[in-house]
Short mmCIF file of C-alpha atoms and ligand atoms in Angstrom, two decimals:
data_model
loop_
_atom_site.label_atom_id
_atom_site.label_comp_id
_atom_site.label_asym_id
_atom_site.label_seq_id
_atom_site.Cartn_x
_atom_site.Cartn_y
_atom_site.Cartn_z
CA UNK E 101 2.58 -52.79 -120.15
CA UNK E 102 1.80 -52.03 -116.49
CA UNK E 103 -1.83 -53.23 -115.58
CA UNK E 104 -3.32 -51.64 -112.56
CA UNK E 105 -4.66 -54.44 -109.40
CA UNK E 106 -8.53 -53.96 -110.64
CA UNK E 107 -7.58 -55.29 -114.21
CA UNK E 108 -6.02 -58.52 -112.52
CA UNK E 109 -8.10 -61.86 -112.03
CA UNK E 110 -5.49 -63.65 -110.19
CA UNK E 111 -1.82 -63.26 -109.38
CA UNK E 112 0.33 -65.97 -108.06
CA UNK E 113 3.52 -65.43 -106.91
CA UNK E 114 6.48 -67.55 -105.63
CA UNK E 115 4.00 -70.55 -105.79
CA UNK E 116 5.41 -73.67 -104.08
CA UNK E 117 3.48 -77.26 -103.87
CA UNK E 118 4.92 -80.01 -101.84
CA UNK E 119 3.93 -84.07 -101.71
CA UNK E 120 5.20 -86.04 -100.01
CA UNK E 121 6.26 -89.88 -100.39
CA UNK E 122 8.78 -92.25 -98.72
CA UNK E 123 11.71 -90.85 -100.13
CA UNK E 124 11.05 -87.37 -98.86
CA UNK E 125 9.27 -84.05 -100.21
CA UNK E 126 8.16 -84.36 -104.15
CA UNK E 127 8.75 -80.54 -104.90
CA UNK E 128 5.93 -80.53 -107.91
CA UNK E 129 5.42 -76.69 -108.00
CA UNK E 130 8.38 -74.72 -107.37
CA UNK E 131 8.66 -70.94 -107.01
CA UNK E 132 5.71 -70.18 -110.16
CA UNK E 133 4.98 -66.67 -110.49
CA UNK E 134 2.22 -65.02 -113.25
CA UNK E 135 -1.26 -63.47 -113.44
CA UNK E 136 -4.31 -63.92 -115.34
CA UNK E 137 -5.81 -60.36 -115.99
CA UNK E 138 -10.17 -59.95 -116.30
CA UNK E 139 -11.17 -61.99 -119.58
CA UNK E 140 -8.14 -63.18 -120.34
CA UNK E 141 -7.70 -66.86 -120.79
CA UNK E 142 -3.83 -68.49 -120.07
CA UNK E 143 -2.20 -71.70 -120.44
CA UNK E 144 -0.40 -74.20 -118.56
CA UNK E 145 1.42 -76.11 -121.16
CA UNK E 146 4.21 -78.94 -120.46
CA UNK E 147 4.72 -82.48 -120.21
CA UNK E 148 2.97 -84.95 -118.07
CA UNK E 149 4.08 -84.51 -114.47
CA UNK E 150 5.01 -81.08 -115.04
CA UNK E 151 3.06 -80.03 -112.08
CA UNK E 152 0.24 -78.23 -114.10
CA UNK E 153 -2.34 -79.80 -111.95
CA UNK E 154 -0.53 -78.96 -109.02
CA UNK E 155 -0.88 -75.64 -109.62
CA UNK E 156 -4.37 -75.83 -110.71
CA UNK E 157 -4.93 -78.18 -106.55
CA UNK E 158 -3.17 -75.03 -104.80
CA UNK E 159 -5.16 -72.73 -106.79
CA UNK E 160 -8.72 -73.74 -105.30
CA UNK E 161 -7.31 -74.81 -102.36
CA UNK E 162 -7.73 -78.24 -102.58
CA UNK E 163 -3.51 -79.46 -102.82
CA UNK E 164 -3.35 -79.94 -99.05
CA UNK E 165 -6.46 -82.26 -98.24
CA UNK E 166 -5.40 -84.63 -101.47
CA UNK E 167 -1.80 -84.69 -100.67
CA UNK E 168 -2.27 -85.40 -96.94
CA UNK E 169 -4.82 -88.10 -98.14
CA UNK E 170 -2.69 -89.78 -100.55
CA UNK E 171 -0.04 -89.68 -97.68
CA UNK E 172 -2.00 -91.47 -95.35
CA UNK E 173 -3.20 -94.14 -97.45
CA UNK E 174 0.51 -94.79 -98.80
CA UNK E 175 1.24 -95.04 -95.46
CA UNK E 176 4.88 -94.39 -95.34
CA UNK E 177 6.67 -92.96 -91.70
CA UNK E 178 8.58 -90.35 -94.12
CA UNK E 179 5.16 -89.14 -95.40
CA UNK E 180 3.77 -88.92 -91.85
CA UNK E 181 6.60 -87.47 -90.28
CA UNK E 182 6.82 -84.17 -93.01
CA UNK E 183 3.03 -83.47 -92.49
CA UNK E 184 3.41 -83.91 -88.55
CA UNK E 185 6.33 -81.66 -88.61
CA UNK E 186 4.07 -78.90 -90.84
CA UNK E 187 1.24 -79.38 -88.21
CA UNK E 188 3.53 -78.75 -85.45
CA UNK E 189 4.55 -75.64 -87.43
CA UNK E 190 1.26 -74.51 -88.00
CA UNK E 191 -0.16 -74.68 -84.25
CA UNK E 192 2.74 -72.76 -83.56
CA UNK E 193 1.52 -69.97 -85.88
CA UNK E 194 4.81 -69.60 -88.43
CA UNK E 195 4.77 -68.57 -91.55
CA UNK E 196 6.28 -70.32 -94.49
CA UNK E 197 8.88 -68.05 -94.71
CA UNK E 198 9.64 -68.26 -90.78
CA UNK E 199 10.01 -72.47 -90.70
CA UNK E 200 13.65 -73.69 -90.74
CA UNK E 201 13.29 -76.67 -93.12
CA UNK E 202 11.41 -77.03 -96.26
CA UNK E 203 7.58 -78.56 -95.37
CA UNK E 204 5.07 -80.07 -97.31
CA UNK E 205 2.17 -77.89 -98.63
CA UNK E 206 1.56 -74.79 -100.37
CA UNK E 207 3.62 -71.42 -100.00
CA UNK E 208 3.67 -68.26 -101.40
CA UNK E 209 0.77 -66.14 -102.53
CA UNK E 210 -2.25 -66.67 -104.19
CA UNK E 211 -3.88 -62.99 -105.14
CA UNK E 212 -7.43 -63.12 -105.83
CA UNK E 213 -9.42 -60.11 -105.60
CA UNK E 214 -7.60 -58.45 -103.22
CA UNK E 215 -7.24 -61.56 -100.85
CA UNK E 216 -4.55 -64.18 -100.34
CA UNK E 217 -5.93 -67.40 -100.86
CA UNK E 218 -2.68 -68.97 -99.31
CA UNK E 219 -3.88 -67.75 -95.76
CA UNK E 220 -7.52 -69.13 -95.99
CA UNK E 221 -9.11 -71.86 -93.61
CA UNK E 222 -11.24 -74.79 -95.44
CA UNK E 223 -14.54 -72.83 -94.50
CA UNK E 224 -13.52 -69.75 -95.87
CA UNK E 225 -12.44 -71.44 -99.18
CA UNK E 226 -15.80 -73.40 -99.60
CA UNK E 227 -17.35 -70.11 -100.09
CA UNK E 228 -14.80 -69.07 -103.14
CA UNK E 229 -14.34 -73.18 -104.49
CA UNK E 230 -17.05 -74.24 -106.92
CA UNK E 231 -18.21 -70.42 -106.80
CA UNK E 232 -16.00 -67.69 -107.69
CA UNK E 233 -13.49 -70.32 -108.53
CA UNK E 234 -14.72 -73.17 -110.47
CA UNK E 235 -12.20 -75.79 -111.92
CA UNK E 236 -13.55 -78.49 -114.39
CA UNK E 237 -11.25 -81.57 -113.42
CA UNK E 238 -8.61 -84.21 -115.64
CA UNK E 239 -10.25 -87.11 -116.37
CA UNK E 240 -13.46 -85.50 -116.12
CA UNK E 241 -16.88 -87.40 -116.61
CA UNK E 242 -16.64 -89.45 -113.78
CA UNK E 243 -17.26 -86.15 -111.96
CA UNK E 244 -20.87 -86.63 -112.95
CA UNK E 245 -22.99 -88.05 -111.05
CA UNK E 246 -24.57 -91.02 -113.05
CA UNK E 247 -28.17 -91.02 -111.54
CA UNK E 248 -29.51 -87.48 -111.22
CA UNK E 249 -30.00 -85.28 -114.43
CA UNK E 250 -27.88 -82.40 -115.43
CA UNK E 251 -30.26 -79.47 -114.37
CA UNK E 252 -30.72 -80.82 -110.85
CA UNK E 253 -26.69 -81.51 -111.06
CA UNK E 254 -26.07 -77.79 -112.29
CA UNK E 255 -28.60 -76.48 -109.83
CA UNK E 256 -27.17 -77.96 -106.95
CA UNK E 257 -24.09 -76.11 -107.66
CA UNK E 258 -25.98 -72.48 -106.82
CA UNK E 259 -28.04 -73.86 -104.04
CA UNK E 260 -24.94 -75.19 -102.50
CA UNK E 261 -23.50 -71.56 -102.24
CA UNK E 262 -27.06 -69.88 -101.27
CA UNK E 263 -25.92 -69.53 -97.79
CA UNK E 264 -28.69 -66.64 -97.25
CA UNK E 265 -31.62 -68.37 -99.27
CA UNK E 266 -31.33 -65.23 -101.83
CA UNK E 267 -32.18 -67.45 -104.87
CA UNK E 268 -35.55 -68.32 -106.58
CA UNK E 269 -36.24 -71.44 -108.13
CA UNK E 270 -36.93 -69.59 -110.98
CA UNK E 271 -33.56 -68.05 -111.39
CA UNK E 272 -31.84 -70.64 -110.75
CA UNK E 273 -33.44 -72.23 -113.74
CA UNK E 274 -32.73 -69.40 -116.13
CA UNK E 275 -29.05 -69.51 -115.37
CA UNK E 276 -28.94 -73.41 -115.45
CA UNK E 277 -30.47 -73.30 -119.29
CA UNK E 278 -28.75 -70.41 -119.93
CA UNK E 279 -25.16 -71.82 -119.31
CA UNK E 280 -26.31 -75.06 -120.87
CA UNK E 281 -27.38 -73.17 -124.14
CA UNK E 282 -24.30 -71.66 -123.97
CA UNK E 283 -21.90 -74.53 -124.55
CA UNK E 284 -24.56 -75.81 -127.54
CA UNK E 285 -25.79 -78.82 -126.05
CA UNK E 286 -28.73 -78.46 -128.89
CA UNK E 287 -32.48 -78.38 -127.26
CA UNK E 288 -31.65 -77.55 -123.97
CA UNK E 289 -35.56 -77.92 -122.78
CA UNK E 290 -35.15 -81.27 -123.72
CA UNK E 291 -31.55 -82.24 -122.73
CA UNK E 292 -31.64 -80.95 -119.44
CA UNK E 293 -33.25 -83.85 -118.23
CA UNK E 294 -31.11 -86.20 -119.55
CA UNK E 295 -28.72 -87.97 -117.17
CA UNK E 296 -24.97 -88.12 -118.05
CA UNK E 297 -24.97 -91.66 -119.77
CA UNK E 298 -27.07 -90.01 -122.49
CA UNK E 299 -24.40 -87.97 -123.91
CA UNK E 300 -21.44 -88.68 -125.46
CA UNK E 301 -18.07 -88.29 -124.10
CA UNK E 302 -17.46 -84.68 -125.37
CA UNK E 303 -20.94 -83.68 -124.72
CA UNK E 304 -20.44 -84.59 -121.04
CA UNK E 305 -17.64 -82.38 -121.04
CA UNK E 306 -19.44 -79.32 -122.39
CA UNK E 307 -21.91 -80.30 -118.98
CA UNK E 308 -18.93 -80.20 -116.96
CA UNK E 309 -17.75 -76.76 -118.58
CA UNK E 310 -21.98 -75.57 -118.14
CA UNK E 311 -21.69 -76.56 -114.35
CA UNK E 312 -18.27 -74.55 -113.72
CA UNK E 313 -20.35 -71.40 -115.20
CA UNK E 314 -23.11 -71.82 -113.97
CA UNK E 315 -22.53 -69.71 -110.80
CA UNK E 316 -21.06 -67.08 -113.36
CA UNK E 317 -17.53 -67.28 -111.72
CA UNK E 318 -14.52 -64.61 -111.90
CA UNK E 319 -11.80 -67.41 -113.04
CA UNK E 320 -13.01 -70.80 -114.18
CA UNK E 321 -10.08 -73.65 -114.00
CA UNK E 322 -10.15 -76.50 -116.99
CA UNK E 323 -8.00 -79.12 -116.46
CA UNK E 324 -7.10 -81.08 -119.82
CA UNK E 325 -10.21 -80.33 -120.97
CA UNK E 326 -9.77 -82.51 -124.52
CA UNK E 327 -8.21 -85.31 -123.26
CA UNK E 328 -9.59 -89.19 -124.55
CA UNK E 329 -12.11 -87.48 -126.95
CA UNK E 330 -11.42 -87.54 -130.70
CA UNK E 331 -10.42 -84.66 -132.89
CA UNK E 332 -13.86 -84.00 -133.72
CA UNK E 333 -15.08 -83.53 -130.55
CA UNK E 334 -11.91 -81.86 -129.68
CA UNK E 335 -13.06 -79.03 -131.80
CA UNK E 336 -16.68 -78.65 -130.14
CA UNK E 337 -15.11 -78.67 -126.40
CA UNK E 338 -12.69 -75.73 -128.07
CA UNK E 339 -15.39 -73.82 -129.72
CA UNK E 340 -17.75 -74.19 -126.28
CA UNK E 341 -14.55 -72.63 -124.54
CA UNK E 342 -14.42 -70.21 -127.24
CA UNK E 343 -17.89 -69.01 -127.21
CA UNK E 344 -17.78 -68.53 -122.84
CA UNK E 345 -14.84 -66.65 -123.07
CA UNK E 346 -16.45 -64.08 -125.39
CA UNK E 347 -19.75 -64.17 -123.80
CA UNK E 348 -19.04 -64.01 -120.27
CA UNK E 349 -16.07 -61.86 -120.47
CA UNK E 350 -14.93 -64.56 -117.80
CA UNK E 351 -10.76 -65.14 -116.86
CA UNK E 352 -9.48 -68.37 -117.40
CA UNK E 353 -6.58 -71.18 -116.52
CA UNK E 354 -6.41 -73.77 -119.26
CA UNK E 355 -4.20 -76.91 -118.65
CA UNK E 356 -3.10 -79.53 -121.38
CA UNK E 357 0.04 -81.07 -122.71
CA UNK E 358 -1.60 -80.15 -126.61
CA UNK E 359 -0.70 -77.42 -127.91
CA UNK E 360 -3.95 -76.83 -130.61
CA UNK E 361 -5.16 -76.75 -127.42
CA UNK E 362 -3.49 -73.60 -126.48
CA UNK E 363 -2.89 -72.00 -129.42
CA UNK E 364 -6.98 -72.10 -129.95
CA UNK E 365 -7.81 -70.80 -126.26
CA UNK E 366 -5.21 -69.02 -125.05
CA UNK E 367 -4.08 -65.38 -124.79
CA UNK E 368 -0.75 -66.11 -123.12
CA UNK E 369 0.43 -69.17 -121.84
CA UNK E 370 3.41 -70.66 -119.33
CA UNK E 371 5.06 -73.48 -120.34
CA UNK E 372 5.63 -75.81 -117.83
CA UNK E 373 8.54 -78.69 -116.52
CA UNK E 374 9.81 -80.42 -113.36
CA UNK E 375 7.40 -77.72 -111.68
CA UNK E 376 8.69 -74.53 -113.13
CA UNK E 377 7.22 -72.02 -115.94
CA UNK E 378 10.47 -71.75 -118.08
CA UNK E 379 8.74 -69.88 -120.54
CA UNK E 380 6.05 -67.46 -120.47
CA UNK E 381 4.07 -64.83 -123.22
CA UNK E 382 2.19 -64.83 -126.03
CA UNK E 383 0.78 -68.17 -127.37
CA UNK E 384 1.42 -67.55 -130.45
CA UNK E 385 5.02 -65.71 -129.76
CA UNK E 386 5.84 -68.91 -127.39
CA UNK E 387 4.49 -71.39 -129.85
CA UNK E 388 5.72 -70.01 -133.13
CA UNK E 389 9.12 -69.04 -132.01
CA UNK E 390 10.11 -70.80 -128.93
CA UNK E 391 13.16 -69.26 -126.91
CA UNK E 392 13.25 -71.96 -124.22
CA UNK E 393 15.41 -75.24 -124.91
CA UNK E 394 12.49 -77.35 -123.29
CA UNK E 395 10.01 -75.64 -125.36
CA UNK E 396 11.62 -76.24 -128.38
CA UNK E 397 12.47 -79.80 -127.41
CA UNK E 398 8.36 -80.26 -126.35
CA UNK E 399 7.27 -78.86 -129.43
CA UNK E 400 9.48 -80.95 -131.51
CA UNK E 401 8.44 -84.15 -130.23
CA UNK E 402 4.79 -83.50 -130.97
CA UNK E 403 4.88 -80.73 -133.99
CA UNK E 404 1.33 -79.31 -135.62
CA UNK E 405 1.97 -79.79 -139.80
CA UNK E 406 2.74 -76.19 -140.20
CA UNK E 407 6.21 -77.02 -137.78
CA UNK E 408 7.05 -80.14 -139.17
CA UNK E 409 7.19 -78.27 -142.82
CA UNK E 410 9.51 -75.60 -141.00
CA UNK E 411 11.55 -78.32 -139.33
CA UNK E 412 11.62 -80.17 -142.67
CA UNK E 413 12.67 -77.10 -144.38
CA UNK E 414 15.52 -76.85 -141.93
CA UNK E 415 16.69 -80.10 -142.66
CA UNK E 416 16.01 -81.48 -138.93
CA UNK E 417 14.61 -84.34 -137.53
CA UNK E 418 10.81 -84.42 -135.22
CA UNK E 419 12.40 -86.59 -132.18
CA UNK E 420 11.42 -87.44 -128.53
CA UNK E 421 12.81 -85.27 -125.47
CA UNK E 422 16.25 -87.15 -124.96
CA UNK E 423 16.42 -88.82 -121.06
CA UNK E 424 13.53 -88.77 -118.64
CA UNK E 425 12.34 -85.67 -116.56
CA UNK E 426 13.93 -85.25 -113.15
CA UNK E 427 13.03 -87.03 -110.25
CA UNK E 428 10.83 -83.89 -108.24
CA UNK E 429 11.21 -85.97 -104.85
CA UNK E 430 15.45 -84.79 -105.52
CA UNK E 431 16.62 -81.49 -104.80
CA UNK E 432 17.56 -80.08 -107.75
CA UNK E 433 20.51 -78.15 -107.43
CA UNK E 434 20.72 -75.97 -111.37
CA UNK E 435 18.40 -76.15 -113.75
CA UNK E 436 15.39 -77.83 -114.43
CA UNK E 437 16.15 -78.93 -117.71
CA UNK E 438 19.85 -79.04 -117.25
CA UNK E 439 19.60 -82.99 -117.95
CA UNK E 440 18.16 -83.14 -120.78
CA UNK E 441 19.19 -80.35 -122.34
CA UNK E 442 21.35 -80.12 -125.99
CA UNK E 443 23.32 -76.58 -124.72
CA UNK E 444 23.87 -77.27 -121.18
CA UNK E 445 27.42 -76.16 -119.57
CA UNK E 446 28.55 -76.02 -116.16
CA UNK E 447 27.03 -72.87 -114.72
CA UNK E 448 23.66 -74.83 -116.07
CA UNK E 449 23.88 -77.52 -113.69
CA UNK E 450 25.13 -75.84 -110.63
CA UNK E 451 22.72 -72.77 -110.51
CA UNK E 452 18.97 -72.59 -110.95
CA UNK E 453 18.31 -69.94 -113.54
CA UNK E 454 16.72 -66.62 -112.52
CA UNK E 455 12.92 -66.01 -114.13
CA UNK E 456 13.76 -63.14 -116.08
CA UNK E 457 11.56 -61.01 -118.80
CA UNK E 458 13.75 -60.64 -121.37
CA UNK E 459 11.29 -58.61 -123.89
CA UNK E 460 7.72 -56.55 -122.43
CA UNK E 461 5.74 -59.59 -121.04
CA UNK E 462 7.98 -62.67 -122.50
CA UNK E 463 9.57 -64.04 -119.23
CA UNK E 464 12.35 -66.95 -119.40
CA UNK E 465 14.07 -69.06 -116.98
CA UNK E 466 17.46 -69.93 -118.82
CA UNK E 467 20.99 -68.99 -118.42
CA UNK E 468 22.05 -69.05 -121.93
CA UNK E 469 18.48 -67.62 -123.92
CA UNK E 470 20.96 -64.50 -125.33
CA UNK E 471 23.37 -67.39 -127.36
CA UNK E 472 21.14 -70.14 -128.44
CA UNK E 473 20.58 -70.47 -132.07
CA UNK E 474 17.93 -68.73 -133.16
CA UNK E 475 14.38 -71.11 -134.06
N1 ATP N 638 -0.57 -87.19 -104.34
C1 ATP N 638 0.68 -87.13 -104.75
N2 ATP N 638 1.68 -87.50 -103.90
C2 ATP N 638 2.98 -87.42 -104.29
N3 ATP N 638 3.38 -86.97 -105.51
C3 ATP N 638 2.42 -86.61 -106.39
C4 ATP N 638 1.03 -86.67 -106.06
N4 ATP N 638 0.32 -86.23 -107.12
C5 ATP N 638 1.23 -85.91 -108.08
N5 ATP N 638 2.48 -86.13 -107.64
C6 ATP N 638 3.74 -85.88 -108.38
O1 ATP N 638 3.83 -84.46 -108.57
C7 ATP N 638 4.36 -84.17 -109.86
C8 ATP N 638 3.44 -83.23 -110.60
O2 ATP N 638 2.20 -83.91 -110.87
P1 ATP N 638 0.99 -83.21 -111.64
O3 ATP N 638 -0.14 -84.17 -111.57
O4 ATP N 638 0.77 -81.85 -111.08
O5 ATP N 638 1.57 -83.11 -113.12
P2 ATP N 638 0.79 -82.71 -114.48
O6 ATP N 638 1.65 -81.70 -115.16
O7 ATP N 638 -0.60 -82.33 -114.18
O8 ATP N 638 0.88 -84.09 -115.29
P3 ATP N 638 -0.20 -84.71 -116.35
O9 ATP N 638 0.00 -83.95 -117.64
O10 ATP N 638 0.23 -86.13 -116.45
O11 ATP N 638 -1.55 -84.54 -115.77
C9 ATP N 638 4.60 -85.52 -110.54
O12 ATP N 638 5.94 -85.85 -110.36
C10 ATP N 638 3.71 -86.46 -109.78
O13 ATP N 638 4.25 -87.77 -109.77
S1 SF4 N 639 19.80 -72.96 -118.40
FE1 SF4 N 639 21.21 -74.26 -119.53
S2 SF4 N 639 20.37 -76.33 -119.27
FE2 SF4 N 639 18.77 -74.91 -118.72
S3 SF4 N 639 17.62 -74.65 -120.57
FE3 SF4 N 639 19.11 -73.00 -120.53
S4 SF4 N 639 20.86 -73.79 -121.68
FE4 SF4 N 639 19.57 -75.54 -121.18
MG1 MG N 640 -2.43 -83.13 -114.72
#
């Protein structure tokens, strides 16, 4: 299906995200490529220290400042070294592409509405972050400030972005209840004033996903949005999610490790290890018949009931990913998964798999998808 530029949201291509730590660069996003078209909601799906936040930090611009900070309170020469070498770099005026060694940060391109996001300075990004771009965080609630209520929280959001004093109190109001009325916090008139230790843990997560709309942004970011919170309330932060998406028509990036999560949310999703999308279409293609090793692996070590009947049926056993995921701060030379992996050969660990779409829109990064058994 070809989709014209107006229809896209975001495109990132060739995304890379570097840390750093004493033992050298900690490649966490490596060469990540998709796009999120207008309304459409995808997933970033994959084990913990896949890189999906990593992705999610480059996205709004933020990967730099928290990487050089954690840097510099770590306190390592390695660390210091790296970021003084991309400085040096940078007041030079090179491009990524143009430096002769491998340097922390983000590369590649960042496509949103026409500009690159991977060439903007902070001030230019403030204007897009928290506005155009909103991005509800992991680990969430703390992001709430415990002492002022939740319509002078939300409304500080659009007053912080009123750089020409276009907005009346008044309409600021009416989009503060409306987005609050939106994610069914019950009487809003009366709930607004409420601070954040008067809700619950999932209802302070339906404020978070209110404040992120509450500018009316073209892509809003969640970042394990059902994390800590029991099934119950699981299912309210889902159906909030649910009911934006169809009212606001808005695109989205969801990030978990669950897949109910994704498989309730998401259009298409990218599943995510060792900071590469190995798989990437459908949700319901990608979920229900997995053509990716790791995939099938991920999904077998935490299966819904409806997959552990199937692997039941099949006469196979719901077990663990064998071995642990690679170290990122190692240069890895084949692929990704190559460790861990039940049908690795030689050519597996010597060369990194090319992303390839092997049907319309169902992309893979493995050499041997064509003879693996089928799911
Ligand atoms: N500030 C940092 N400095 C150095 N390395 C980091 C830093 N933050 C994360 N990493 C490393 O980068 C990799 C990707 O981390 P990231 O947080 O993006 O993973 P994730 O997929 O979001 O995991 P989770 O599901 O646990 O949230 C991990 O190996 C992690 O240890
Ligand atoms: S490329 Fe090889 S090691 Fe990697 S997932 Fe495919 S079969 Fe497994
Ligand atoms: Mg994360």
């Amino acid at each position: 299906m070809v989709v014209s530029d107006d229809e896209v949201t975001l495109k990132v291509e060739n995304l890379r995200a570097f840390y750093t730590s004493k033992k050298g660069l900690v490649r966490a996003v490596n060469n990540i490529s998709f796009e999120i078209r207008k309304g459409e909601s995808i997933g970033l799906f994959g084990e913990s220290g896949a890189g999906k936040t990593s992705v999610a930090l480059a996205i709004i611009g933020m990967f730099e400042q928290i990487s050089r900070h954690f840097a510099s309170t770590a306190s390592n020469e390695e660390s210091r070294k790296l970021w003084a070498l991309k400085d040096d770099a940078r007041k030079k005026g090179l491009a990524f592409n143009e430096m002769k060694e491998e340097l922390p940060g983000v590369s590649g391109h960042i496509w949103f509405k026409g500009r690159d996001l991977a060439t903007l300075d902070e001030k230019e990004y403030r204007k897009i972050r928290g506005n155009e771009i909103t991005y509800v965080p992991q680990g969430t609630t703390k992001s709430l400030n415990p002492y002022s209520d939740i319509e002078e929280q939300s409304s500080e959001v659009l007053w912080a972005h009123d750089e020409d004093n276009e907005l009346k109190e008044w309409q600021v109001m009416k989009r503060v209840l409306q987005t609050l009325d939106l994610v069914e916090l019950g009487d809003v008139d009366i709930r607004k004033e409420m601070k954040p230790s008067q809700f619950s843990v999932g209802e302070d997560q339906r404020v978070l996903i209110a404040m992120a709309l509450v500018s009316l942004p073209d892509l809003m970011i969640a970042d394990e949005p059902t994390t800590a919170v029991d099934i119950g309330l699981q299912n309210r932060i889902l159906d909030a999610i649910q009911i934006v998406r169809d009212e606001l028509e808005l695109s989205m990036l969801l990030i978990s490790n669950n897949q109910g999560t994704m498989a309730k949310t998401c259009d298409r999703i990218g599943v995510m290890t060792a900071g590469h999308i190995v798989e990437f279409g459908d949700t319901q293609r990608v979920l229900n018949s997995p053509g990716h090793p790791f995939t099938r692996a991920f999904i077998m070590s935490n299966p819904s009931m409806e997959q552990i009947r199937k692997i039941r049926e099949k006469g196979l056993r719901i077990r663990g990913i064998p071995g642990m995921p690679p170290d990122l701060s190692e240069a890895i030379s084949g692929c990704p998964f190559s460790e861990r992996c039940e049908y690795a050969q030689d050519i597996c660990r010597e060369r990194i798999p090319e992303y390839r779409e092997v049907d319309e829109g169902y992309w893979i990064l493995c050499h041997r998808y064509e003879e693996l058994p089928a799911w």
